[in-house]
Amino acid sequence: MLPIPNLDDRSFEQLVREARDLIPRIAPDWTDENAHDPGITLLEMLAWHLEMQQYELDSLSVTHELKFLKLLGGMPRHRMPATTSLSFSHASKQTYIPLGTQLKVGQLVFETVRSINIIPDISQKITLYRMDDIHHLSQDMTTGRSVIYPFGEHAQQDATMELKLAEPLPRQMPLSLWIELDRQEPTIRIPARYKNFTPSAYVQWSYLDEDEHGDSWKPVRMERDESYCMHQSGPILFEIPVGSSKVTALRAKLLSGSFDDVPRIRRLVWNEVFATQGQTWCMEQTFEGWSEQDMMIGQIDPIHVYLYHALFMEGHIQVQYFVHNGWIDISSNGYELVHDASHLKIILLPSSLVPVGTNSIRIVAVQPEFIAQQYIAAGNGISFQKYDLPIPSVFSNQVRLQVGAYSAKLGCMLWEDWDSVLDFDDSNTYSRHYILSNDESQIQFSDGIHGISPPASTSRNIRFISYRTGVGSAGNVKEDTIREMVLRKNALRLTNLFPAYGGTEEESVSEALDRIKLEVLEPKCGITTADIEQRVLEIPGIRIARIRAIAGYHTRLNNYPNERAMGHISVVVVPESSRSFPIPSEGLRLTIATHLEPYRLLTSQFHIIAPEYIKVTIRAIIVVTPQYEGKEHDVIQALNGWLKPETSVHSEGWEFGRAIYKSDVYDMIHTVAGVQYIQDVWLMAEGNNVYQDEGGDIIIPPNGLAYSGGHDVEFVLTNN
């Protein structure tokens, strides 16, 4: 890094002295250099001005640093909420919990991210069907102390796991079954609705429909499978159709494919829901208004709007229509509220003002205690207006506000949406922009030139329509910390299944600068083989033990590197697996290929290939001292630890494509205590594209990984 120069390196006195020293050479007739001379006064003024310039040049404010960050393509990251998974139990009856329901850990508030129907605790029996074998299990799968293979230790196709329930499942209600797999980190997850992931195996869930015509298995109406066919821990979210009869059994069947790592279930828990830390004080949702066709034929019927967030069901409701390029508030006479256990229905009645088109109706819900703080100020029409936020620790990407101005034509306040921006550099005189201060404690408006200033008003005309706060990293609570709640007189017990994760504080400018400096040194590209390997490791949720990108290679080459395939790049992948000699599944290969496609150069082609496992057998005759007689196993153990493809805490595993040289074998055997010398060594290898050269060394392909065969070690005793 270049050294940072000191620009403020001369004081006022030094600048004046340097200027006076130039007078005899530049103006020899100037002989009066006393303080009363006007020329000396002018020199002192220029020296003062130059000193101020130097000081400003050498002083970088936070504003300057933000501009530098923007030039580098980055800005400080916002505060992010923590996330965890909750499981409810001990419900005395079925209880519907809507999206956005608040749960507390001390003073911390978490909110559920989707709706769920809590069912009373029910016992379940698990039966595993594998080929002609049937296993009935009796262990409690809610404790996490037992581990089962749902499809067998080898994940046989058509293998089935059946759950027999003591009580029938409710119909047409959101249900959740959490599947927790063994040996998986909860923070390494495939995101929900991630489109670039291709499962390597497909699991079909079905329910047993018991009716008068006989029992039959029918496919489950799946809302979402966040376990991705048991590739990771996660819930299956589903509903039982309303036309079904009594449902007391579920079945998971492996239809096709194979797993990179055979799933092992350690816990099956009902009533699971994800929750994020934070508290929503107000929020908005937009809907479609009346259509132009209805307006033309004069058929304007009431519109029914359904809202499922808990804040809409429990908060104060505001209705807005988009007309005349702005939003107007509708009085309570223009709509009816109908509360239900699972949603709020709003019936919008036709009036003199009818919104037309998409996103022309807005419903705003406000916490009752936030109503007084929703309207933050009255604009004064002056440049650079600043107002304090009513509640600190706001999530900046979940703040939206409106600014209103009185419309004489409508006879009411017309509200306009304003957008949050990082700065006013790209704003013009028509931009309705505002920024949050660096410490997220104030809202700042522009000067009226680079963005509009809120107009003057006798009443409060700046208000929030979305506002959510949280604490960032303090929300990363430990496992089993969120425990109890009371909802609608139904005492529920709950627990977070794993520690909350993902909560971070907002970055300071200096922290963002440090991060951007590292990102500049590590660009997101796919030019070198190291770039490609790093891009693969960034794929969310997949678990890879080892990876190697090889330029100019594909599996049809037999004489690499003497022979190269220009434009071809092979990516060798070893998935994390409990199996011996794991190879990537078709689903994993397709997932990696899809992720790498945007990084592929136009003239290049990627090949996602499996490693070639090379079995290496060593026969050696070794001379040892008498006290080491019978310890041939020590040599074999050393060779086994050296020739192994898998990585461990103490070893990185065999290097891809590294040849097995006899000289290396000699060096390895000499590390064993008691070895005097080696009489001879023979090497043998089995595998594709492997050969032995004239010197007896084993040459393996570039995607090859060596592993130990049955070594044969013979000891010869010496008298020395």
XYZ file of C-alpha atoms in Angstrom:
720
model
C 0.000 0.000 0.000
C 1.302 3.489 -0.843
C 2.387 5.641 2.124
C -0.070 8.379 3.102
C 1.664 11.791 2.827
C 1.227 14.538 5.398
C -0.253 17.434 3.440
C -0.451 19.806 6.404
C 3.352 19.992 6.819
C 3.933 23.794 7.135
C 2.675 26.198 9.767
C 1.566 29.791 9.307
C 4.924 31.126 10.581
C 6.846 28.891 8.176
C 4.780 30.052 5.210
C 5.287 33.743 6.107
C 9.030 33.247 6.562
C 9.367 31.447 3.201
C 7.512 34.285 1.450
C 9.635 36.997 3.084
C 12.807 35.142 2.143
C 11.787 35.443 -1.519
C 11.345 39.261 -1.387
C 15.053 40.254 -1.909
C 15.327 38.043 -5.005
C 11.929 38.759 -6.587
C 11.475 42.436 -5.524
C 14.837 43.948 -4.473
C 13.287 47.449 -4.230
C 10.985 46.249 -1.453
C 12.961 47.184 1.643
C 10.259 47.825 4.255
C 9.338 44.388 5.668
C 7.787 45.604 8.891
C 4.295 44.550 9.997
C 2.739 47.934 9.068
C 3.617 47.499 5.391
C 0.511 46.584 3.252
C 2.559 44.075 1.263
C 3.460 42.165 4.433
C -0.212 42.188 5.434
C -1.089 40.694 2.057
C 1.576 37.982 2.450
C 0.239 37.086 5.884
C -3.299 36.836 4.518
C -2.172 34.541 1.675
C -0.166 32.429 4.140
C -3.239 32.051 6.350
C -5.342 31.050 3.310
C -2.735 28.477 2.209
C -2.522 27.035 5.714
C -6.303 26.567 5.791
C -6.191 24.831 2.393
C -3.496 22.461 3.601
C -5.468 21.703 6.748
C -8.620 20.914 4.768
C -6.718 18.734 2.295
C -5.170 16.748 5.123
C -8.451 16.319 7.041
C -10.797 13.592 5.772
C -14.260 13.719 7.272
C -16.779 10.891 7.370
C -18.463 12.499 4.369
C -15.244 12.212 2.346
C -14.802 8.573 3.365
C -18.374 7.776 2.315
C -17.679 9.283 -1.102
C -14.534 7.155 -1.431
C -16.556 4.079 -0.483
C -19.117 4.919 -3.139
C -16.360 5.234 -5.750
C -15.179 1.744 -4.757
C -18.697 0.383 -5.235
C -19.619 -0.155 -1.596
C -21.278 1.417 1.414
C -21.469 0.499 5.120
C -23.707 -2.497 5.717
C -26.955 -2.034 7.614
C -27.909 -3.667 10.874
C -29.317 -7.159 10.265
C -31.749 -9.102 12.506
C -31.015 -12.503 14.041
C -32.971 -15.583 12.944
C -33.858 -18.799 14.734
C -36.344 -21.660 14.584
C -39.034 -22.108 17.238
C -41.057 -25.154 18.214
C -44.337 -24.924 20.165
C -45.666 -27.591 22.506
C -48.121 -28.190 25.387
C -51.024 -26.616 23.506
C -54.375 -27.499 25.088
C -56.169 -26.984 21.765
C -55.479 -26.071 18.185
C -54.147 -22.510 18.067
C -53.577 -20.396 14.992
C -50.499 -18.148 15.187
C -50.425 -15.563 12.396
C -47.421 -14.216 10.577
C -45.683 -11.522 12.648
C -46.706 -12.829 16.086
C -44.377 -11.383 18.729
C -42.378 -13.515 21.174
C -40.105 -12.180 23.900
C -36.773 -13.203 25.399
C -36.387 -10.792 28.285
C -36.673 -7.438 26.531
C -35.861 -8.825 23.080
C -38.756 -9.232 20.668
C -38.887 -11.873 17.933
C -41.556 -12.091 15.231
C -42.660 -15.196 13.354
C -42.018 -15.087 9.602
C -45.052 -17.126 8.558
C -48.387 -18.381 9.852
C -48.702 -21.731 11.596
C -51.446 -23.794 13.175
C -50.297 -25.169 16.553
C -51.706 -28.629 17.189
C -51.796 -30.303 20.630
C -48.962 -32.677 21.430
C -49.522 -35.990 19.699
C -47.561 -39.184 19.959
C -46.258 -40.745 16.780
C -44.846 -44.092 15.787
C -42.257 -44.425 13.038
C -42.098 -47.341 10.647
C -39.289 -47.741 8.113
C -39.888 -49.781 4.961
C -36.744 -50.830 3.068
C -37.052 -53.366 0.285
C -38.663 -56.367 2.058
C -37.504 -55.227 5.506
C -39.762 -53.402 8.001
C -38.573 -51.673 11.183
C -40.923 -50.393 13.877
C -39.254 -47.721 16.025
C -40.295 -46.784 19.536
C -37.807 -44.010 20.432
C -38.923 -40.448 21.062
C -37.699 -38.397 18.110
C -38.373 -35.034 19.764
C -35.434 -35.183 22.192
C -32.571 -35.334 19.682
C -30.976 -38.306 21.461
C -31.766 -40.903 18.776
C -30.645 -41.083 15.158
C -32.430 -42.947 12.366
C -31.809 -43.459 8.657
C -35.194 -42.681 7.038
C -34.235 -44.479 3.818
C -31.632 -46.895 5.128
C -27.885 -46.559 5.475
C -27.522 -46.754 1.697
C -30.602 -44.651 0.803
C -32.351 -47.316 -1.226
C -34.799 -46.156 -3.872
C -38.477 -46.629 -2.931
C -37.516 -46.814 0.757
C -40.192 -45.251 2.946
C -40.533 -43.610 6.351
C -44.073 -43.647 7.726
C -45.310 -41.537 10.664
C -48.390 -42.927 12.427
C -50.134 -40.238 14.492
C -52.345 -40.814 17.510
C -54.627 -37.881 16.578
C -55.839 -36.762 13.128
C -54.327 -33.680 11.534
C -56.539 -30.607 11.016
C -57.650 -29.762 7.487
C -57.001 -26.570 5.507
C -54.659 -25.147 8.147
C -50.900 -24.403 7.797
C -48.899 -27.243 9.376
C -45.184 -27.620 9.954
C -42.952 -30.631 10.624
C -39.328 -29.851 11.473
C -36.763 -32.387 10.243
C -33.401 -32.018 11.949
C -30.529 -33.914 10.385
C -27.424 -35.102 12.195
C -23.969 -33.592 11.580
C -25.169 -30.310 10.106
C -24.496 -26.726 11.101
C -27.795 -24.794 11.296
C -26.181 -21.633 9.889
C -25.031 -23.379 6.677
C -28.352 -23.374 4.866
C -29.797 -23.324 1.403
C -31.965 -20.189 1.462
C -35.718 -20.554 1.171
C -36.926 -20.377 -2.446
C -33.341 -20.626 -3.737
C -33.841 -21.397 -7.440
C -30.291 -22.436 -8.333
C -30.231 -25.526 -6.109
C -31.033 -28.876 -7.724
C -31.768 -31.738 -5.304
C -29.770 -34.884 -5.948
C -32.609 -37.063 -4.641
C -36.367 -36.536 -4.678
C -38.618 -37.322 -1.727
C -42.393 -37.488 -2.068
C -44.595 -36.746 0.955
C -48.100 -38.168 1.052
C -50.888 -38.602 3.583
C -53.167 -41.551 4.265
C -56.739 -40.624 3.394
C -59.047 -42.905 5.387
C -62.537 -42.786 3.958
C -65.459 -45.154 3.532
C -64.145 -46.369 0.181
C -60.836 -47.530 1.674
C -57.477 -46.119 2.612
C -55.339 -44.474 -0.054
C -52.106 -42.483 -0.097
C -52.433 -39.045 -1.669
C -49.704 -36.446 -2.346
C -49.381 -33.739 0.290
C -50.218 -30.215 -0.846
C -46.777 -28.814 -0.093
C -46.449 -25.081 0.487
C -42.668 -25.355 0.755
C -40.044 -27.954 1.602
C -37.233 -26.063 3.306
C -35.369 -29.321 3.900
C -35.009 -29.603 0.108
C -35.866 -33.317 0.086
C -33.859 -33.939 3.282
C -30.659 -32.341 2.013
C -30.575 -30.098 5.093
C -32.365 -29.517 8.375
C -35.600 -27.650 7.870
C -39.397 -27.817 7.967
C -41.916 -29.111 5.497
C -44.861 -26.712 5.298
C -48.115 -28.188 4.090
C -51.903 -28.349 4.384
C -54.364 -31.202 4.427
C -57.093 -30.512 1.792
C -60.541 -29.660 3.086
C -62.153 -32.620 1.293
C -59.999 -35.226 3.057
C -61.295 -37.543 5.733
C -59.434 -38.436 8.925
C -55.656 -38.185 8.343
C -53.483 -39.979 10.910
C -50.444 -40.980 8.845
C -47.753 -39.299 6.753
C -45.243 -40.987 4.482
C -41.923 -39.890 2.971
C -40.761 -41.979 0.012
C -37.441 -41.778 -1.822
C -38.568 -41.651 -5.439
C -35.328 -41.252 -7.335
C -31.722 -40.106 -7.217
C -29.072 -40.511 -4.559
C -27.796 -38.346 -1.724
C -24.264 -36.977 -1.492
C -24.524 -37.751 2.207
C -27.169 -40.214 3.391
C -29.619 -38.315 5.636
C -29.715 -39.218 9.314
C -32.640 -37.751 11.257
C -32.003 -36.892 14.879
C -35.206 -34.992 15.600
C -38.766 -34.746 14.249
C -40.718 -31.875 15.792
C -44.180 -30.550 15.036
C -45.262 -26.900 15.279
C -42.034 -25.288 14.025
C -41.742 -21.751 12.704
C -38.854 -19.405 11.930
C -38.667 -16.077 13.707
C -36.532 -12.978 13.265
C -35.530 -10.534 15.957
C -37.123 -7.128 15.792
C -40.379 -5.312 16.400
C -42.650 -3.953 13.674
C -44.258 -0.686 14.740
C -46.066 0.001 11.496
C -46.229 -1.615 8.084
C -48.055 -1.285 4.781
C -49.326 -3.546 2.051
C -50.687 -2.577 -1.358
C -53.462 -4.190 -3.398
C -55.157 -3.877 -6.763
C -58.019 -1.413 -7.069
C -61.055 -1.428 -9.325
C -60.394 -2.242 -12.969
C -60.906 0.173 -15.848
C -63.394 -2.257 -17.388
C -65.557 -2.126 -14.249
C -65.447 1.661 -14.396
C -66.520 1.701 -18.039
C -69.569 -0.515 -17.509
C -70.394 1.151 -14.215
C -70.182 -2.085 -12.218
C -68.311 -1.049 -9.087
C -68.737 -3.748 -6.466
C -67.068 -3.761 -3.039
C -63.495 -5.092 -2.940
C -62.571 -7.700 -0.330
C -58.968 -7.505 0.950
C -57.495 -10.253 3.166
C -54.586 -9.534 5.517
C -52.733 -12.220 7.483
C -50.048 -10.342 9.430
C -50.615 -10.143 13.194
C -50.191 -6.368 13.174
C -53.146 -5.981 10.787
C -55.253 -8.137 13.081
C -54.318 -6.305 16.299
C -53.147 -2.818 15.265
C -54.770 0.422 14.180
C -55.843 0.313 10.507
C -55.435 3.119 7.973
C -56.720 2.862 4.384
C -55.283 4.922 1.531
C -56.296 5.329 -2.131
C -53.923 6.390 -4.882
C -55.582 9.205 -6.815
C -54.301 12.398 -8.467
C -50.682 11.099 -8.262
C -50.793 10.834 -4.515
C -52.372 9.013 -1.588
C -55.389 10.190 0.344
C -56.669 8.795 3.625
C -60.082 7.143 3.562
C -62.364 7.614 6.524
C -63.760 4.637 8.376
C -67.089 5.164 6.555
C -65.475 3.940 3.348
C -64.690 0.414 4.527
C -65.737 -2.325 6.925
C -63.475 -4.501 9.090
C -64.276 -8.181 9.612
C -61.991 -9.997 12.072
C -61.435 -13.728 11.828
C -59.209 -16.133 13.777
C -56.754 -16.391 10.895
C -57.047 -13.087 9.039
C -58.539 -9.616 8.797
C -60.958 -8.931 5.965
C -61.470 -5.349 4.803
C -64.479 -4.626 2.620
C -63.812 -1.478 0.578
C -67.005 0.316 -0.390
C -67.376 2.352 -3.627
C -67.296 6.112 -3.143
C -66.752 9.307 -5.109
C -63.016 8.514 -5.206
C -62.325 5.134 -6.802
C -58.702 3.945 -7.228
C -58.024 2.151 -10.508
C -55.207 -0.268 -11.392
C -52.569 -2.265 -9.563
C -51.089 -1.057 -6.275
C -53.720 1.652 -5.953
C -55.030 0.572 -2.544
C -52.812 0.629 0.530
C -53.541 -0.709 3.991
C -51.363 0.556 6.842
C -51.296 -1.066 10.272
C -49.847 0.743 13.298
C -49.101 -0.481 16.806
C -51.473 1.338 19.187
C -48.549 2.689 21.255
C -46.865 3.992 18.081
C -49.789 6.073 16.787
C -48.566 9.233 18.524
C -45.050 8.703 17.113
C -46.070 7.844 13.564
C -46.362 11.532 12.666
C -42.893 12.838 13.391
C -42.938 16.514 12.404
C -44.434 19.385 10.443
C -42.287 20.498 7.532
C -41.028 24.066 7.442
C -40.064 24.303 3.754
C -36.444 25.120 4.641
C -33.412 23.318 3.240
C -31.662 20.514 5.137
C -34.486 19.655 7.510
C -33.533 17.112 10.166
C -35.786 15.168 12.521
C -34.995 12.658 15.242
C -36.314 9.117 14.866
C -38.926 8.251 17.519
C -37.370 4.852 18.365
C -33.644 4.124 17.833
C -31.999 0.985 16.396
C -34.100 1.027 13.259
C -33.597 -1.416 10.401
C -32.906 1.117 7.667
C -34.194 -1.090 4.834
C -37.578 -1.369 6.587
C -38.342 2.340 6.950
C -40.718 4.140 4.581
C -42.304 7.525 5.002
C -44.764 9.865 3.361
C -44.816 13.640 3.140
C -48.143 15.407 2.773
C -49.302 18.732 1.355
C -52.775 20.226 1.507
C -54.674 19.943 -1.800
C -57.222 22.692 -2.338
C -58.758 20.714 -5.201
C -59.416 17.660 -3.037
C -59.967 19.585 0.174
C -57.692 17.243 2.125
C -54.071 16.248 2.610
C -52.416 14.559 -0.384
C -49.584 12.244 0.658
C -46.618 11.234 -1.487
C -44.153 8.388 -0.946
C -40.527 9.379 -0.398
C -37.568 7.081 -1.005
C -34.529 6.470 1.162
C -31.180 7.004 -0.600
C -27.559 6.795 0.480
C -26.820 10.392 -0.540
C -28.212 13.181 -2.712
C -25.604 12.912 -5.482
C -28.095 11.572 -8.027
C -31.081 13.603 -6.790
C -32.581 16.459 -8.780
C -35.092 19.178 -8.045
C -37.985 16.707 -8.481
C -36.574 13.870 -6.350
C -38.475 12.961 -3.205
C -35.492 11.608 -1.320
C -34.251 11.458 2.241
C -31.327 9.802 3.989
C -30.750 8.234 7.374
C -27.841 9.618 9.354
C -24.768 7.425 9.872
C -25.821 6.536 13.410
C -29.422 5.933 12.227
C -30.813 8.406 14.730
C -32.072 11.103 12.345
C -33.851 11.551 9.046
C -32.267 14.198 6.839
C -33.802 15.952 3.847
C -32.063 17.818 1.042
C -31.489 21.430 0.132
C -34.351 21.763 -2.352
C -31.949 21.574 -5.313
C -30.613 18.051 -4.954
C -33.954 16.722 -3.823
C -37.183 18.344 -2.636
C -37.585 19.714 0.882
C -40.797 18.888 2.772
C -43.241 21.776 2.363
C -44.278 24.001 5.235
C -47.398 22.874 7.059
C -49.380 23.923 10.095
C -49.940 20.259 11.000
C -47.624 17.275 11.044
C -47.145 16.260 7.433
C -44.241 13.786 7.732
C -45.220 10.295 8.804
C -44.064 6.681 8.682
C -45.912 3.936 6.846
C -43.266 1.295 7.648
C -41.020 1.189 10.690
C -39.166 -1.738 12.305
C -36.484 -1.763 14.977
C -34.053 -4.360 16.325
C -30.766 -4.861 18.132
C -28.504 -6.675 15.655
C -25.879 -8.974 17.193
C -27.519 -8.898 20.639
C -30.336 -10.967 19.119
C -28.045 -13.987 18.614
C -29.435 -15.713 21.710
C -28.433 -19.216 22.747
C -30.341 -22.421 22.084
C -33.430 -23.075 24.225
C -33.642 -19.432 25.348
C -37.075 -18.513 23.967
C -39.326 -20.644 26.176
C -42.840 -19.517 27.068
C -45.661 -17.296 25.907
C -49.373 -16.850 26.477
C -51.577 -16.422 23.429
C -55.347 -16.021 23.589
C -55.571 -17.669 27.017
C -53.743 -20.740 25.713
C -50.499 -21.326 27.571
C -47.855 -22.543 25.137
C -44.350 -23.762 25.764
C -41.777 -23.138 23.118
C -38.071 -23.416 22.497
C -35.648 -22.247 19.835
C -34.198 -25.407 18.305
C -30.747 -23.903 17.701
C -28.940 -20.652 18.578
C -30.133 -17.564 16.747
C -27.727 -16.477 14.024
C -27.220 -13.729 11.459
C -27.682 -10.719 13.736
C -25.086 -8.041 12.968
C -24.586 -4.408 13.874
C -24.340 -1.682 11.289
C -20.850 -1.162 9.931
C -18.894 1.946 10.765
C -17.273 3.810 7.892
C -13.806 2.601 8.906
C -15.014 -1.019 9.086
C -16.583 -0.693 5.647
C -13.336 0.749 4.254
C -11.348 -2.194 5.643
C -13.827 -4.669 4.144
C -13.837 -2.979 0.737
C -10.029 -2.986 0.677
C -10.063 -6.762 1.088
C -12.817 -7.181 -1.501
C -10.805 -5.166 -4.012
C -7.917 -7.579 -3.497
C -10.300 -10.559 -3.877
C -12.587 -9.701 -6.802
C -15.718 -11.716 -7.534
C -14.666 -13.177 -10.862
C -13.930 -16.544 -12.459
C -10.699 -15.995 -14.371
C -8.135 -18.083 -12.485
C -8.592 -21.574 -11.087
C -8.412 -20.105 -7.575
C -11.292 -17.768 -8.488
C -13.402 -20.690 -9.677
C -12.738 -22.711 -6.531
C -13.709 -19.755 -4.362
C -16.929 -19.187 -6.332
C -17.954 -22.815 -5.752
C -17.278 -22.568 -2.011
C -19.579 -19.530 -1.882
C -22.649 -21.485 -3.021
C -25.076 -21.277 -0.073
C -25.916 -24.443 1.782
C -23.881 -27.034 -0.114
C -21.256 -28.982 1.816
C -17.986 -29.643 0.032
C -15.012 -31.402 1.597
C -12.487 -30.738 -1.181
C -12.389 -28.949 -4.520
C -9.847 -28.455 -7.288
C -10.170 -26.553 -10.580
C -7.874 -27.808 -13.362
C -7.320 -25.633 -16.431
C -7.019 -27.284 -19.835
C -8.286 -30.669 -18.702
C -11.205 -32.973 -19.281
C -11.540 -36.670 -18.561
C -10.962 -37.724 -22.189
C -7.319 -36.645 -22.024
C -4.803 -39.386 -21.268
C -1.536 -37.441 -21.354
C -2.139 -34.334 -19.269
C -0.306 -31.905 -18.944
C 1.620 -32.700 -22.123
C -1.727 -32.699 -23.897
C -4.188 -29.897 -23.052
C -7.752 -29.089 -24.049
C -7.765 -25.344 -24.582
C -10.831 -23.579 -23.159
C -11.839 -26.517 -20.972
C -11.808 -26.283 -17.167
C -12.566 -29.281 -14.974
C -13.801 -28.724 -11.436
C -13.197 -31.761 -9.221
C -15.619 -31.911 -6.293
C -15.536 -34.136 -3.206
C -18.772 -33.687 -1.192
C -18.889 -33.989 2.572
C -20.190 -37.475 3.258
C -20.059 -40.318 5.731
C -19.561 -42.689 2.803
C -16.164 -43.970 1.763
C -14.878 -42.452 -1.469
C -17.730 -39.950 -1.992
C -18.524 -38.692 -5.480
C -20.744 -35.718 -6.357
C -24.321 -36.470 -7.314
C -25.928 -35.205 -10.496
C -27.882 -32.649 -8.493
C -24.725 -31.243 -6.892
C -22.968 -31.069 -10.255
C -25.894 -29.220 -11.810
C -26.084 -26.812 -8.858
C -22.387 -25.969 -9.203
C -22.617 -25.628 -12.987
C -25.600 -23.265 -12.668
C -23.779 -21.123 -10.123
C -20.583 -20.930 -12.218
C -22.320 -20.053 -15.488
C -22.290 -16.244 -14.927
C -18.523 -16.424 -14.304
C -17.715 -18.470 -17.417
C -15.647 -16.768 -20.103
C -17.201 -16.926 -23.563
C -14.523 -19.250 -24.930
C -14.375 -21.592 -21.929
C -16.357 -24.630 -20.864
C -16.770 -26.033 -17.354
C -16.823 -29.738 -16.509
C -17.959 -30.693 -13.001
C -16.320 -34.079 -12.448
C -15.814 -36.625 -9.702
C -12.435 -37.533 -8.229
C -10.700 -40.673 -9.432
C -9.800 -42.780 -6.419
C -6.544 -44.667 -6.999
C -5.842 -47.709 -4.856
C -2.124 -47.869 -4.068
C -0.524 -51.013 -2.623
C 3.044 -50.955 -1.302
C 5.288 -53.962 -0.689
C 8.442 -53.216 1.236
C 11.363 -55.134 2.776
C 12.696 -53.213 5.752
C 15.692 -53.818 7.994
C 14.995 -53.074 11.681
C 16.672 -53.633 15.041
C 15.569 -56.662 17.110
C 13.534 -54.645 19.639
C 11.149 -53.556 16.847
C 10.406 -57.082 15.642
C 6.685 -57.657 15.100
C 5.813 -53.946 14.703
C 5.144 -54.047 10.986
C 1.761 -52.513 11.817
C 3.495 -49.217 12.686
C 4.784 -48.922 9.121
C 1.401 -49.884 7.647
C -0.337 -47.353 9.874
C 2.082 -44.621 8.747
C 1.444 -45.489 5.089
C -2.331 -45.519 5.651
C -2.161 -42.080 7.249
C -0.093 -40.793 4.338
C -2.125 -42.306 1.475
C -5.642 -41.084 2.222
C -7.999 -38.907 0.165
C -10.010 -37.314 2.987
C -9.013 -34.240 4.953
C -8.834 -34.091 8.738
C -7.691 -31.795 11.517
C -4.141 -33.113 11.220
C -3.959 -33.727 7.460
C -5.096 -32.034 4.250
C -5.426 -35.367 2.450
C -3.692 -36.488 -0.707
C -3.060 -33.708 -3.200
C -5.089 -33.982 -6.419
C -2.994 -35.566 -9.181
C 0.147 -35.939 -7.088
C 2.233 -38.881 -8.284
C 3.427 -41.573 -5.833
C 7.198 -41.574 -6.023
C 9.315 -44.346 -4.560
C 11.572 -41.726 -3.000
C 8.585 -40.333 -1.055
C 7.734 -43.848 0.138
C 11.304 -44.256 1.390
C 11.062 -40.947 3.268
C 7.746 -41.915 4.845
C 8.948 -45.339 6.027
C 12.090 -43.776 7.528
C 9.908 -41.687 9.849
C 8.905 -44.873 11.721
C 11.007 -45.601 14.803
C 13.404 -48.577 14.521
C 13.856 -48.579 10.747
C 17.541 -48.969 9.869
C 17.262 -49.003 6.113
C 15.026 -50.256 3.317
C 16.116 -53.070 1.076
C 13.494 -52.600 -1.623
C 10.047 -51.149 -2.358
C 7.473 -52.133 -4.997
C 4.460 -49.975 -5.895
C 1.181 -51.159 -7.436
C -1.891 -49.080 -8.348
C -5.460 -49.666 -9.554
C -7.687 -47.076 -11.188
C -8.573 -45.323 -14.427
C -5.933 -43.356 -16.342
C -3.144 -44.471 -14.003
C 0.159 -45.929 -15.142
C 3.605 -46.832 -13.815
C 6.716 -45.326 -15.385
C 10.041 -47.035 -16.007
C 11.350 -46.133 -12.561
C 8.405 -47.741 -10.803
C 6.676 -44.479 -9.820
C 2.873 -44.266 -10.027
C 1.492 -41.471 -12.235
C -2.159 -40.672 -11.513
C -4.590 -38.366 -13.393
C -4.940 -34.716 -12.279
C -8.288 -35.486 -10.622
C -6.845 -38.547 -8.882
C -6.711 -39.101 -5.124
C -4.596 -41.922 -3.734
C -5.721 -44.240 -0.955
C -4.102 -47.213 0.737
C -4.609 -50.788 -0.389
C -3.439 -53.868 1.528
C 0.212 -53.038 2.139
C 2.694 -55.886 2.599
C 5.609 -55.086 4.922
C 8.395 -57.564 5.685
C 10.889 -56.947 8.490
C 14.470 -58.191 8.387
C 16.373 -58.112 11.689
C 19.845 -56.702 12.023
C 22.363 -57.370 14.774
C 23.467 -53.721 14.985
